[in-house]
PDB file of N, CA and C in Angstrom:
ATOM      1  N   MET A  13      75.041 201.175 214.733  1.00 44.00           N
ATOM      2  CA  MET A  13      75.498 201.351 213.377  1.00 44.00           C
ATOM      3  C   MET A  13      74.429 200.813 212.428  1.00 44.00           C
ATOM      4  N   ASN A  14      74.167 201.525 211.337  1.00 55.00           N
ATOM      5  CA  ASN A  14      73.159 201.118 210.378  1.00 55.00           C
ATOM      6  C   ASN A  14      73.655 200.001 209.485  1.00 55.00           C
ATOM      7  N   SER A  15      72.717 199.201 208.980  1.00 66.00           N
ATOM      8  CA  SER A  15      73.045 198.169 208.014  1.00 66.00           C
ATOM      9  C   SER A  15      73.175 198.787 206.639  1.00 66.00           C
ATOM     10  N   ASN A  16      73.965 198.155 205.794  1.00 89.00           N
ATOM     11  CA  ASN A  16      74.061 198.532 204.398  1.00 89.00           C
ATOM     12  C   ASN A  16      73.202 197.577 203.590  1.00 89.00           C
ATOM     13  N   TYR A  17      72.912 197.956 202.373  1.00 95.00           N
ATOM     14  CA  TYR A  17      72.169 197.109 201.456  1.00 95.00           C
ATOM     15  C   TYR A  17      72.925 197.025 200.142  1.00 95.00           C
ATOM     16  N   CYS A  18      72.912 195.854 199.539  1.00 96.00           N
ATOM     17  CA  CYS A  18      73.504 195.686 198.221  1.00 96.00           C
ATOM     18  C   CYS A  18      72.659 196.475 197.224  1.00 96.00           C
ATOM     19  N   GLN A  19      73.299 197.298 196.434  1.00 95.00           N
ATOM     20  CA  GLN A  19      72.565 198.144 195.497  1.00 95.00           C
ATOM     21  C   GLN A  19      72.175 197.400 194.226  1.00 95.00           C
ATOM     22  N   ARG A  20      72.558 196.121 194.109  1.00 94.00           N
ATOM     23  CA  ARG A  20      72.129 195.334 192.958  1.00 94.00           C
ATOM     24  C   ARG A  20      70.948 194.452 193.327  1.00 94.00           C
ATOM     25  N   CYS A  21      71.096 193.640 194.386  1.00 95.00           N
ATOM     26  CA  CYS A  21      70.040 192.684 194.733  1.00 95.00           C
ATOM     27  C   CYS A  21      69.155 193.156 195.879  1.00 95.00           C
ATOM     28  N   GLY A  22      69.588 194.197 196.602  1.00 95.00           N
ATOM     29  CA  GLY A  22      68.809 194.712 197.719  1.00 95.00           C
ATOM     30  C   GLY A  22      68.999 193.943 199.014  1.00 95.00           C
ATOM     31  N   GLY A  23      69.874 192.948 199.001  1.00 96.00           N
ATOM     32  CA  GLY A  23      70.122 192.153 200.200  1.00 96.00           C
ATOM     33  C   GLY A  23      70.763 192.978 201.308  1.00 96.00           C
ATOM     34  N   GLU A  24      70.358 192.673 202.537  1.00 95.00           N
ATOM     35  CA  GLU A  24      70.909 193.411 203.682  1.00 95.00           C
ATOM     36  C   GLU A  24      72.323 192.937 203.990  1.00 95.00           C
ATOM     37  N   ILE A  25      73.173 193.879 204.292  1.00 95.00           N
ATOM     38  CA  ILE A  25      74.537 193.588 204.733  1.00 95.00           C
ATOM     39  C   ILE A  25      74.601 194.039 206.183  1.00 95.00           C
ATOM     40  N   PRO A  26      74.655 193.092 207.122  1.00 93.00           N
ATOM     41  CA  PRO A  26      74.607 193.459 208.533  1.00 93.00           C
ATOM     42  C   PRO A  26      75.866 194.190 208.969  1.00 93.00           C
ATOM     43  N   PRO A  27      75.801 194.911 210.090  1.00 91.00           N
ATOM     44  CA  PRO A  27      76.995 195.573 210.611  1.00 91.00           C
ATOM     45  C   PRO A  27      78.133 194.558 210.774  1.00 91.00           C
ATOM     46  N   GLY A  28      79.299 194.893 210.252  1.00 92.00           N
ATOM     47  CA  GLY A  28      80.444 193.995 210.296  1.00 92.00           C
ATOM     48  C   GLY A  28      80.449 192.965 209.184  1.00 92.00           C
ATOM     49  N   GLY A  29      79.386 192.957 208.354  1.00 93.00           N
ATOM     50  CA  GLY A  29      79.297 191.984 207.267  1.00 93.00           C
ATOM     51  C   GLY A  29      80.184 192.360 206.090  1.00 93.00           C
ATOM     52  N   LEU A  30      80.446 191.370 205.255  1.00 94.00           N
ATOM     53  CA  LEU A  30      81.297 191.557 204.092  1.00 94.00           C
ATOM     54  C   LEU A  30      80.536 192.277 202.980  1.00 94.00           C
ATOM     55  N   PHE A  31      81.128 193.371 202.467  1.00 95.00           N
ATOM     56  CA  PHE A  31      80.565 194.060 201.310  1.00 95.00           C
ATOM     57  C   PHE A  31      81.691 194.714 200.542  1.00 95.00           C
ATOM     58  N   TYR A  32      81.395 195.127 199.324  1.00 95.00           N
ATOM     59  CA  TYR A  32      82.395 195.729 198.448  1.00 95.00           C
ATOM     60  C   TYR A  32      81.872 197.053 197.934  1.00 95.00           C
ATOM     61  N   VAL A  33      82.773 197.997 197.756  1.00 95.00           N
ATOM     62  CA  VAL A  33      82.436 199.287 197.170  1.00 95.00           C
ATOM     63  C   VAL A  33      83.041 199.305 195.771  1.00 95.00           C
ATOM     64  N   CYS A  34      82.187 199.455 194.785  1.00 92.00           N
ATOM     65  CA  CYS A  34      82.616 199.461 193.383  1.00 92.00           C
ATOM     66  C   CYS A  34      82.553 200.897 192.880  1.00 92.00           C
ATOM     67  N   ASN A  35      83.682 201.416 192.423  1.00 91.00           N
ATOM     68  CA  ASN A  35      83.744 202.768 191.878  1.00 91.00           C
ATOM     69  C   ASN A  35      83.850 202.682 190.362  1.00 91.00           C
ATOM     70  N   LEU A  36      82.882 203.265 189.680  1.00 88.00           N
ATOM     71  CA  LEU A  36      82.881 203.290 188.224  1.00 88.00           C
ATOM     72  C   LEU A  36      83.214 204.689 187.752  1.00 88.00           C
ATOM     73  N   ARG A  37      84.018 204.756 186.746  1.00 88.00           N
ATOM     74  CA  ARG A  37      84.358 206.032 186.119  1.00 88.00           C
ATOM     75  C   ARG A  37      84.036 205.875 184.647  1.00 88.00           C
ATOM     76  N   ILE A  38      83.118 206.681 184.150  1.00 87.00           N
ATOM     77  CA  ILE A  38      82.698 206.618 182.756  1.00 87.00           C
ATOM     78  C   ILE A  38      83.160 207.902 182.083  1.00 87.00           C
ATOM     79  N   VAL A  39      84.061 207.755 181.095  1.00 88.00           N
ATOM     80  CA  VAL A  39      84.674 208.901 180.438  1.00 88.00           C
ATOM     81  C   VAL A  39      84.440 208.803 178.939  1.00 88.00           C
ATOM     82  N   CYS A  40      84.062 209.899 178.333  1.00 85.00           N
ATOM     83  CA  CYS A  40      83.856 209.953 176.897  1.00 85.00           C
ATOM     84  C   CYS A  40      85.176 209.643 176.182  1.00 85.00           C
ATOM     85  N   GLY A  41      85.119 208.765 175.198  1.00 85.00           N
ATOM     86  CA  GLY A  41      86.323 208.392 174.462  1.00 85.00           C
ATOM     87  C   GLY A  41      86.494 209.232 173.202  1.00 85.00           C
ATOM     88  N   TYR A  42      87.707 209.236 172.688  1.00 82.00           N
ATOM     89  CA  TYR A  42      88.011 209.962 171.453  1.00 82.00           C
ATOM     90  C   TYR A  42      89.086 209.178 170.710  1.00 82.00           C
ATOM     91  N   ASP A  43      88.815 208.817 169.461  1.00 85.00           N
ATOM     92  CA  ASP A  43      89.765 208.018 168.697  1.00 85.00           C
ATOM     93  C   ASP A  43      90.685 208.842 167.814  1.00 85.00           C
ATOM     94  N   GLY A  44      90.597 210.166 167.896  1.00 85.00           N
ATOM     95  CA  GLY A  44      91.479 211.032 167.118  1.00 85.00           C
ATOM     96  C   GLY A  44      90.986 211.316 165.716  1.00 85.00           C
ATOM     97  N   PHE A  45      89.866 210.721 165.337  1.00 84.00           N
ATOM     98  CA  PHE A  45      89.338 210.913 163.985  1.00 84.00           C
ATOM     99  C   PHE A  45      88.257 211.984 164.000  1.00 84.00           C
ATOM    100  N   VAL A  46      88.374 212.945 163.103  1.00 76.00           N
ATOM    101  CA  VAL A  46      87.353 213.987 162.938  1.00 76.00           C
ATOM    102  C   VAL A  46      86.791 213.833 161.531  1.00 76.00           C
ATOM    103  N   GLN A  47      85.514 213.537 161.464  1.00 78.00           N
ATOM    104  CA  GLN A  47      84.866 213.310 160.180  1.00 78.00           C
ATOM    105  C   GLN A  47      84.560 214.643 159.494  1.00 78.00           C
ATOM    106  N   GLU A  48      84.809 214.692 158.221  1.00 78.00           N
ATOM    107  CA  GLU A  48      84.476 215.888 157.442  1.00 78.00           C
ATOM    108  C   GLU A  48      82.959 216.017 157.369  1.00 78.00           C
ATOM    109  N   PRO A  49      82.429 217.189 157.669  1.00 72.00           N
ATOM    110  CA  PRO A  49      80.971 217.346 157.626  1.00 72.00           C
ATOM    111  C   PRO A  49      80.450 217.304 156.187  1.00 72.00           C
ATOM    112  N   ASP A  50      79.271 216.681 156.030  1.00 75.00           N
ATOM    113  CA  ASP A  50      78.623 216.608 154.722  1.00 75.00           C
ATOM    114  C   ASP A  50      77.850 217.887 154.408  1.00 75.00           C
ATOM    115  N   GLU A  51      77.543 218.659 155.445  1.00 73.00           N
ATOM    116  CA  GLU A  51      76.735 219.857 155.243  1.00 73.00           C
ATOM    117  C   GLU A  51      77.569 221.119 155.460  1.00 73.00           C
ATOM    118  N   ASP A  52      76.967 222.217 155.180  1.00 79.00           N
ATOM    119  CA  ASP A  52      77.593 223.521 155.349  1.00 79.00           C
ATOM    120  C   ASP A  52      77.996 223.715 156.814  1.00 79.00           C
ATOM    121  N   ILE A  53      79.182 224.277 157.047  1.00 79.00           N
ATOM    122  CA  ILE A  53      79.702 224.464 158.399  1.00 79.00           C
ATOM    123  C   ILE A  53      78.766 225.327 159.237  1.00 79.00           C
ATOM    124  N   ASP A  54      78.240 226.407 158.675  1.00 82.00           N
ATOM    125  CA  ASP A  54      77.335 227.276 159.438  1.00 82.00           C
ATOM    126  C   ASP A  54      76.089 226.513 159.874  1.00 82.00           C
ATOM    127  N   ARG A  55      75.565 225.679 159.007  1.00 83.00           N
ATOM    128  CA  ARG A  55      74.378 224.869 159.331  1.00 83.00           C
ATOM    129  C   ARG A  55      74.722 223.848 160.419  1.00 83.00           C
ATOM    130  N   LEU A  56      75.903 223.270 160.328  1.00 80.00           N
ATOM    131  CA  LEU A  56      76.354 222.314 161.330  1.00 80.00           C
ATOM    132  C   LEU A  56      76.463 222.963 162.705  1.00 80.00           C
ATOM    133  N   VAL A  57      77.021 224.164 162.768  1.00 81.00           N
ATOM    134  CA  VAL A  57      77.141 224.898 164.036  1.00 81.00           C
ATOM    135  C   VAL A  57      75.754 225.208 164.598  1.00 81.00           C
ATOM    136  N   GLU A  58      74.830 225.602 163.745  1.00 82.00           N
ATOM    137  CA  GLU A  58      73.451 225.872 164.194  1.00 82.00           C
ATOM    138  C   GLU A  58      72.826 224.620 164.814  1.00 82.00           C
ATOM    139  N   ASN A  59      73.041 223.464 164.189  1.00 78.00           N
ATOM    140  CA  ASN A  59      72.479 222.213 164.707  1.00 78.00           C
ATOM    141  C   ASN A  59      73.097 221.838 166.057  1.00 78.00           C
ATOM    142  N   VAL A  60      74.392 222.053 166.190  1.00 75.00           N
ATOM    143  CA  VAL A  60      75.062 221.754 167.459  1.00 75.00           C
ATOM    144  C   VAL A  60      74.543 222.667 168.560  1.00 75.00           C
ATOM    145  N   VAL A  61      74.430 223.952 168.281  1.00 79.00           N
ATOM    146  CA  VAL A  61      73.929 224.910 169.275  1.00 79.00           C
ATOM    147  C   VAL A  61      72.492 224.575 169.657  1.00 79.00           C
ATOM    148  N   ALA A  62      71.665 224.201 168.681  1.00 78.00           N
ATOM    149  CA  ALA A  62      70.280 223.828 168.977  1.00 78.00           C
ATOM    150  C   ALA A  62      70.233 222.589 169.874  1.00 78.00           C
ATOM    151  N   GLY A  63      71.128 221.637 169.634  1.00 73.00           N
ATOM    152  CA  GLY A  63      71.193 220.443 170.471  1.00 73.00           C
ATOM    153  C   GLY A  63      71.633 220.744 171.886  1.00 73.00           C
ATOM    154  N   LEU A  64      72.519 221.703 172.046  1.00 73.00           N
ATOM    155  CA  LEU A  64      72.995 222.091 173.375  1.00 73.00           C
ATOM    156  C   LEU A  64      71.915 222.790 174.183  1.00 73.00           C
ATOM    157  N   ALA A  65      71.035 223.512 173.510  1.00 76.00           N
ATOM    158  CA  ALA A  65      70.016 224.301 174.197  1.00 76.00           C
ATOM    159  C   ALA A  65      69.001 223.428 174.927  1.00 76.00           C
ATOM    160  N   GLY A  66      68.840 222.182 174.511  1.00 70.00           N
ATOM    161  CA  GLY A  66      67.831 221.317 175.118  1.00 70.00           C
ATOM    162  C   GLY A  66      68.261 220.660 176.413  1.00 70.00           C
ATOM    163  N   LYS A  67      69.504 220.797 176.815  1.00 71.00           N
ATOM    164  CA  LYS A  67      70.018 220.141 178.016  1.00 71.00           C
ATOM    165  C   LYS A  67      70.579 221.154 179.001  1.00 71.00           C
ATOM    166  N   GLY A  68      70.585 220.758 180.276  1.00 71.00           N
ATOM    167  CA  GLY A  68      71.207 221.583 181.300  1.00 71.00           C
ATOM    168  C   GLY A  68      72.694 221.292 181.385  1.00 71.00           C
ATOM    169  N   GLY A  69      73.405 222.099 182.139  1.00 71.00           N
ATOM    170  CA  GLY A  69      74.848 221.965 182.274  1.00 71.00           C
ATOM    171  C   GLY A  69      75.279 220.611 182.813  1.00 71.00           C
ATOM    172  N   GLN A  70      74.548 220.078 183.817  1.00 76.00           N
ATOM    173  CA  GLN A  70      74.911 218.786 184.405  1.00 76.00           C
ATOM    174  C   GLN A  70      74.740 217.664 183.389  1.00 76.00           C
ATOM    175  N   GLU A  71      73.711 217.744 182.570  1.00 74.00           N
ATOM    176  CA  GLU A  71      73.505 216.724 181.537  1.00 74.00           C
ATOM    177  C   GLU A  71      74.662 216.707 180.544  1.00 74.00           C
ATOM    178  N   HIS A  72      75.148 217.884 180.185  1.00 68.00           N
ATOM    179  CA  HIS A  72      76.301 217.953 179.281  1.00 68.00           C
ATOM    180  C   HIS A  72      77.544 217.364 179.941  1.00 68.00           C
ATOM    181  N   MET A  73      77.725 217.656 181.217  1.00 75.00           N
ATOM    182  CA  MET A  73      78.879 217.107 181.928  1.00 75.00           C
ATOM    183  C   MET A  73      78.780 215.583 182.017  1.00 75.00           C
ATOM    184  N   ASP A  74      77.565 215.063 182.274  1.00 72.00           N
ATOM    185  CA  ASP A  74      77.370 213.617 182.368  1.00 72.00           C
ATOM    186  C   ASP A  74      77.630 212.926 181.033  1.00 72.00           C
ATOM    187  N   ASP A  75      77.458 213.631 179.927  1.00 76.00           N
ATOM    188  CA  ASP A  75      77.773 213.061 178.619  1.00 76.00           C
ATOM    189  C   ASP A  75      79.275 212.860 178.439  1.00 76.00           C
ATOM    190  N   VAL A  76      80.073 213.556 179.236  1.00 82.00           N
ATOM    191  CA  VAL A  76      81.527 213.510 179.099  1.00 82.00           C
ATOM    192  C   VAL A  76      82.184 212.714 180.228  1.00 82.00           C
ATOM    193  N   TYR A  77      81.692 212.848 181.460  1.00 90.00           N
ATOM    194  CA  TYR A  77      82.353 212.226 182.616  1.00 90.00           C
ATOM    195  C   TYR A  77      81.348 211.962 183.724  1.00 90.00           C
ATOM    196  N   GLN A  78      81.390 210.745 184.275  1.00 90.00           N
ATOM    197  CA  GLN A  78      80.555 210.401 185.422  1.00 90.00           C
ATOM    198  C   GLN A  78      81.337 209.499 186.370  1.00 90.00           C
ATOM    199  N   GLU A  79      81.068 209.644 187.643  1.00 92.00           N
ATOM    200  CA  GLU A  79      81.577 208.721 188.652  1.00 92.00           C
ATOM    201  C   GLU A  79      80.375 208.134 189.386  1.00 92.00           C
ATOM    202  N   ILE A  80      80.390 206.819 189.534  1.00 92.00           N
ATOM    203  CA  ILE A  80      79.290 206.121 190.191  1.00 92.00           C
ATOM    204  C   ILE A  80      79.892 205.202 191.243  1.00 92.00           C
ATOM    205  N   GLU A  81      79.289 205.163 192.416  1.00 94.00           N
ATOM    206  CA  GLU A  81      79.758 204.288 193.489  1.00 94.00           C
ATOM    207  C   GLU A  81      78.632 203.333 193.869  1.00 94.00           C
ATOM    208  N   LEU A  82      78.930 202.031 193.899  1.00 93.00           N
ATOM    209  CA  LEU A  82      77.952 201.010 194.245  1.00 93.00           C
ATOM    210  C   LEU A  82      78.434 200.207 195.451  1.00 93.00           C
ATOM    211  N   VAL A  83      77.509 199.843 196.314  1.00 95.00           N
ATOM    212  CA  VAL A  83      77.794 198.913 197.413  1.00 95.00           C
ATOM    213  C   VAL A  83      77.241 197.563 196.964  1.00 95.00           C
ATOM    214  N   LEU A  84      78.106 196.538 196.966  1.00 95.00           N
ATOM    215  CA  LEU A  84      77.721 195.212 196.493  1.00 95.00           C
ATOM    216  C   LEU A  84      78.016 194.149 197.533  1.00 95.00           C
ATOM    217  N   CYS A  85      77.121 193.156 197.624  1.00 95.00           N
ATOM    218  CA  CYS A  85      77.414 191.978 198.436  1.00 95.00           C
ATOM    219  C   CYS A  85      78.407 191.121 197.658  1.00 95.00           C
ATOM    220  N   ASN A  86      78.954 190.091 198.283  1.00 94.00           N
ATOM    221  CA  ASN A  86      79.962 189.270 197.618  1.00 94.00           C
ATOM    222  C   ASN A  86      79.408 188.579 196.370  1.00 94.00           C
ATOM    223  N   GLY A  87      78.204 188.050 196.433  1.00 95.00           N
ATOM    224  CA  GLY A  87      77.614 187.374 195.281  1.00 95.00           C
ATOM    225  C   GLY A  87      77.442 188.307 194.098  1.00 95.00           C
ATOM    226  N   CYS A  88      76.969 189.509 194.342  1.00 95.00           N
ATOM    227  CA  CYS A  88      76.786 190.484 193.266  1.00 95.00           C
ATOM    228  C   CYS A  88      78.122 191.000 192.751  1.00 95.00           C
ATOM    229  N   ARG A  89      79.121 191.084 193.616  1.00 93.00           N
ATOM    230  CA  ARG A  89      80.462 191.477 193.178  1.00 93.00           C
ATOM    231  C   ARG A  89      80.984 190.486 192.155  1.00 93.00           C
ATOM    232  N   LEU A  90      80.811 189.192 192.455  1.00 93.00           N
ATOM    233  CA  LEU A  90      81.285 188.157 191.532  1.00 93.00           C
ATOM    234  C   LEU A  90      80.534 188.210 190.200  1.00 93.00           C
ATOM    235  N   LYS A  91      79.220 188.432 190.252  1.00 92.00           N
ATOM    236  CA  LYS A  91      78.422 188.542 189.021  1.00 92.00           C
ATOM    237  C   LYS A  91      78.830 189.774 188.222  1.00 92.00           C
ATOM    238  N   PHE A  92      79.036 190.877 188.923  1.00 89.00           N
ATOM    239  CA  PHE A  92      79.422 192.124 188.265  1.00 89.00           C
ATOM    240  C   PHE A  92      80.787 191.981 187.598  1.00 89.00           C
ATOM    241  N   ARG A  93      81.717 191.345 188.302  1.00 86.00           N
ATOM    242  CA  ARG A  93      83.056 191.125 187.752  1.00 86.00           C
ATOM    243  C   ARG A  93      83.005 190.212 186.537  1.00 86.00           C
ATOM    244  N   ALA A  94      82.221 189.134 186.615  1.00 87.00           N
ATOM    245  CA  ALA A  94      82.091 188.205 185.489  1.00 87.00           C
ATOM    246  C   ALA A  94      81.495 188.915 184.273  1.00 87.00           C
ATOM    247  N   LEU A  95      80.502 189.753 184.497  1.00 87.00           N
ATOM    248  CA  LEU A  95      79.893 190.505 183.398  1.00 87.00           C
ATOM    249  C   LEU A  95      80.909 191.445 182.767  1.00 87.00           C
ATOM    250  N   ALA A  96      81.677 192.152 183.586  1.00 83.00           N
ATOM    251  CA  ALA A  96      82.683 193.085 183.069  1.00 83.00           C
ATOM    252  C   ALA A  96      83.742 192.340 182.266  1.00 83.00           C
ATOM    253  N   MET A  97      84.181 191.186 182.749  1.00 81.00           N
ATOM    254  CA  MET A  97      85.187 190.408 182.031  1.00 81.00           C
ATOM    255  C   MET A  97      84.617 189.863 180.721  1.00 81.00           C
ATOM    256  N   ALA A  98      83.351 189.437 180.729  1.00 82.00           N
ATOM    257  CA  ALA A  98      82.712 188.931 179.511  1.00 82.00           C
ATOM    258  C   ALA A  98      82.583 190.031 178.465  1.00 82.00           C
ATOM    259  N   MET A  99      82.469 191.271 178.922  1.00 80.00           N
ATOM    260  CA  MET A  99      82.358 192.412 178.007  1.00 80.00           C
ATOM    261  C   MET A  99      83.734 192.858 177.513  1.00 80.00           C
ATOM    262  N   GLY A 100      84.785 192.222 177.974  1.00 77.00           N
ATOM    263  CA  GLY A 100      86.125 192.560 177.510  1.00 77.00           C
ATOM    264  C   GLY A 100      86.804 193.639 178.309  1.00 77.00           C
ATOM    265  N   ALA A 101      86.410 193.804 179.571  1.00 72.00           N
ATOM    266  CA  ALA A 101      87.037 194.827 180.413  1.00 72.00           C
ATOM    267  C   ALA A 101      88.527 194.544 180.558  1.00 72.00           C
ATOM    268  N   LYS A 102      89.299 195.601 180.604  1.00 69.00           N
ATOM    269  CA  LYS A 102      90.736 195.462 180.817  1.00 69.00           C
ATOM    270  C   LYS A 102      90.981 195.268 182.300  1.00 69.00           C
ATOM    271  N   LYS A 103      91.780 194.279 182.624  1.00 66.00           N
ATOM    272  CA  LYS A 103      92.081 194.002 184.023  1.00 66.00           C
ATOM    273  C   LYS A 103      93.177 194.948 184.478  1.00 66.00           C
ATOM    274  N   ARG A 104      92.897 195.727 185.474  1.00 65.00           N
ATOM    275  CA  ARG A 104      93.903 196.620 186.061  1.00 65.00           C
ATOM    276  C   ARG A 104      94.256 196.075 187.420  1.00 65.00           C
ATOM    277  N   GLY A 105      95.516 196.077 187.717  1.00 58.00           N
ATOM    278  CA  GLY A 105      95.944 195.494 188.978  1.00 58.00           C
ATOM    279  C   GLY A 105      95.865 193.986 188.874  1.00 58.00           C
ATOM    280  N   LYS A 106      96.135 193.316 189.938  1.00 55.00           N
ATOM    281  CA  LYS A 106      96.126 191.862 189.926  1.00 55.00           C
ATOM    282  C   LYS A 106      95.480 191.349 191.192  1.00 55.00           C
ATOM    283  N   ILE A 107      94.887 190.184 191.064  1.00 55.00           N
ATOM    284  CA  ILE A 107      94.444 189.464 192.245  1.00 55.00           C
ATOM    285  C   ILE A 107      95.619 188.578 192.618  1.00 55.00           C
ATOM    286  N   LEU A 108      96.199 188.827 193.747  1.00 52.00           N
ATOM    287  CA  LEU A 108      97.431 188.124 194.134  1.00 52.00           C
ATOM    288  C   LEU A 108      97.100 186.788 194.786  1.00 52.00           C
ATOM    289  N   PRO A 109      97.562 185.690 194.173  1.00 56.00           N
ATOM    290  CA  PRO A 109      97.335 184.386 194.803  1.00 56.00           C
ATOM    291  C   PRO A 109      98.315 184.187 195.954  1.00 56.00           C
ATOM    292  N   PHE A 110      97.904 183.436 196.954  1.00 55.00           N
ATOM    293  CA  PHE A 110      98.820 183.102 198.033  1.00 55.00           C
ATOM    294  C   PHE A 110      99.839 182.121 197.488  1.00 55.00           C
ATOM    295  N   PRO A 111     101.116 182.259 197.857  1.00 61.00           N
ATOM    296  CA  PRO A 111     102.117 181.323 197.364  1.00 61.00           C
ATOM    297  C   PRO A 111     101.859 179.938 197.948  1.00 61.00           C
ATOM    298  N   LYS A 112     102.142 178.923 197.141  1.00 62.00           N
ATOM    299  CA  LYS A 112     101.982 177.548 197.618  1.00 62.00           C
ATOM    300  C   LYS A 112     103.100 177.225 198.596  1.00 62.00           C
ATOM    301  N   ARG A 113     102.717 176.540 199.649  1.00 63.00           N
ATOM    302  CA  ARG A 113     103.719 176.103 200.624  1.00 63.00           C
ATOM    303  C   ARG A 113     104.262 174.753 200.175  1.00 63.00           C
ATOM    304  N   PRO A 114     105.517 174.485 200.450  1.00 64.00           N
ATOM    305  CA  PRO A 114     106.091 173.179 200.088  1.00 64.00           C
ATOM    306  C   PRO A 114     105.261 172.053 200.683  1.00 64.00           C
ATOM    307  N   GLY A 115     105.006 171.025 199.870  1.00 61.00           N
ATOM    308  CA  GLY A 115     104.262 169.866 200.351  1.00 61.00           C
ATOM    309  C   GLY A 115     102.755 170.054 200.323  1.00 61.00           C
ATOM    310  N   ARG A 116     102.274 171.180 199.799  1.00 53.00           N
ATOM    311  CA  ARG A 116     100.827 171.446 199.731  1.00 53.00           C
ATOM    312  C   ARG A 116     100.421 171.616 198.285  1.00 53.00           C
ATOM    313  N   LEU A 117      99.183 171.345 197.997  1.00 52.00           N
ATOM    314  CA  LEU A 117      98.656 171.523 196.643  1.00 52.00           C
ATOM    315  C   LEU A 117      98.242 172.942 196.396  1.00 52.00           C
TER     316      LEU A 117
END
């Protein structure tokens, strides 16, 4: 079986070693607000079409939606999580703590 490598630090993850798979989904947001154009509508459409002509289909799709998968070692997972939380990421799901047993701290 081949070894994996952490895609952040490049550290080797041996067969049977601990690693994490991080799935990122990047989706274009929309706040429901449409700004009134300052210029003529026909001119605006021409500018949009000209902007579209410079990119390929995949580039346009990547502007709207991307999925990225990363393999991380435990240390990089913790750093990545801390960075996401510092940026104000919304926590989905929960990390479930083990219940305390009577007589234990």
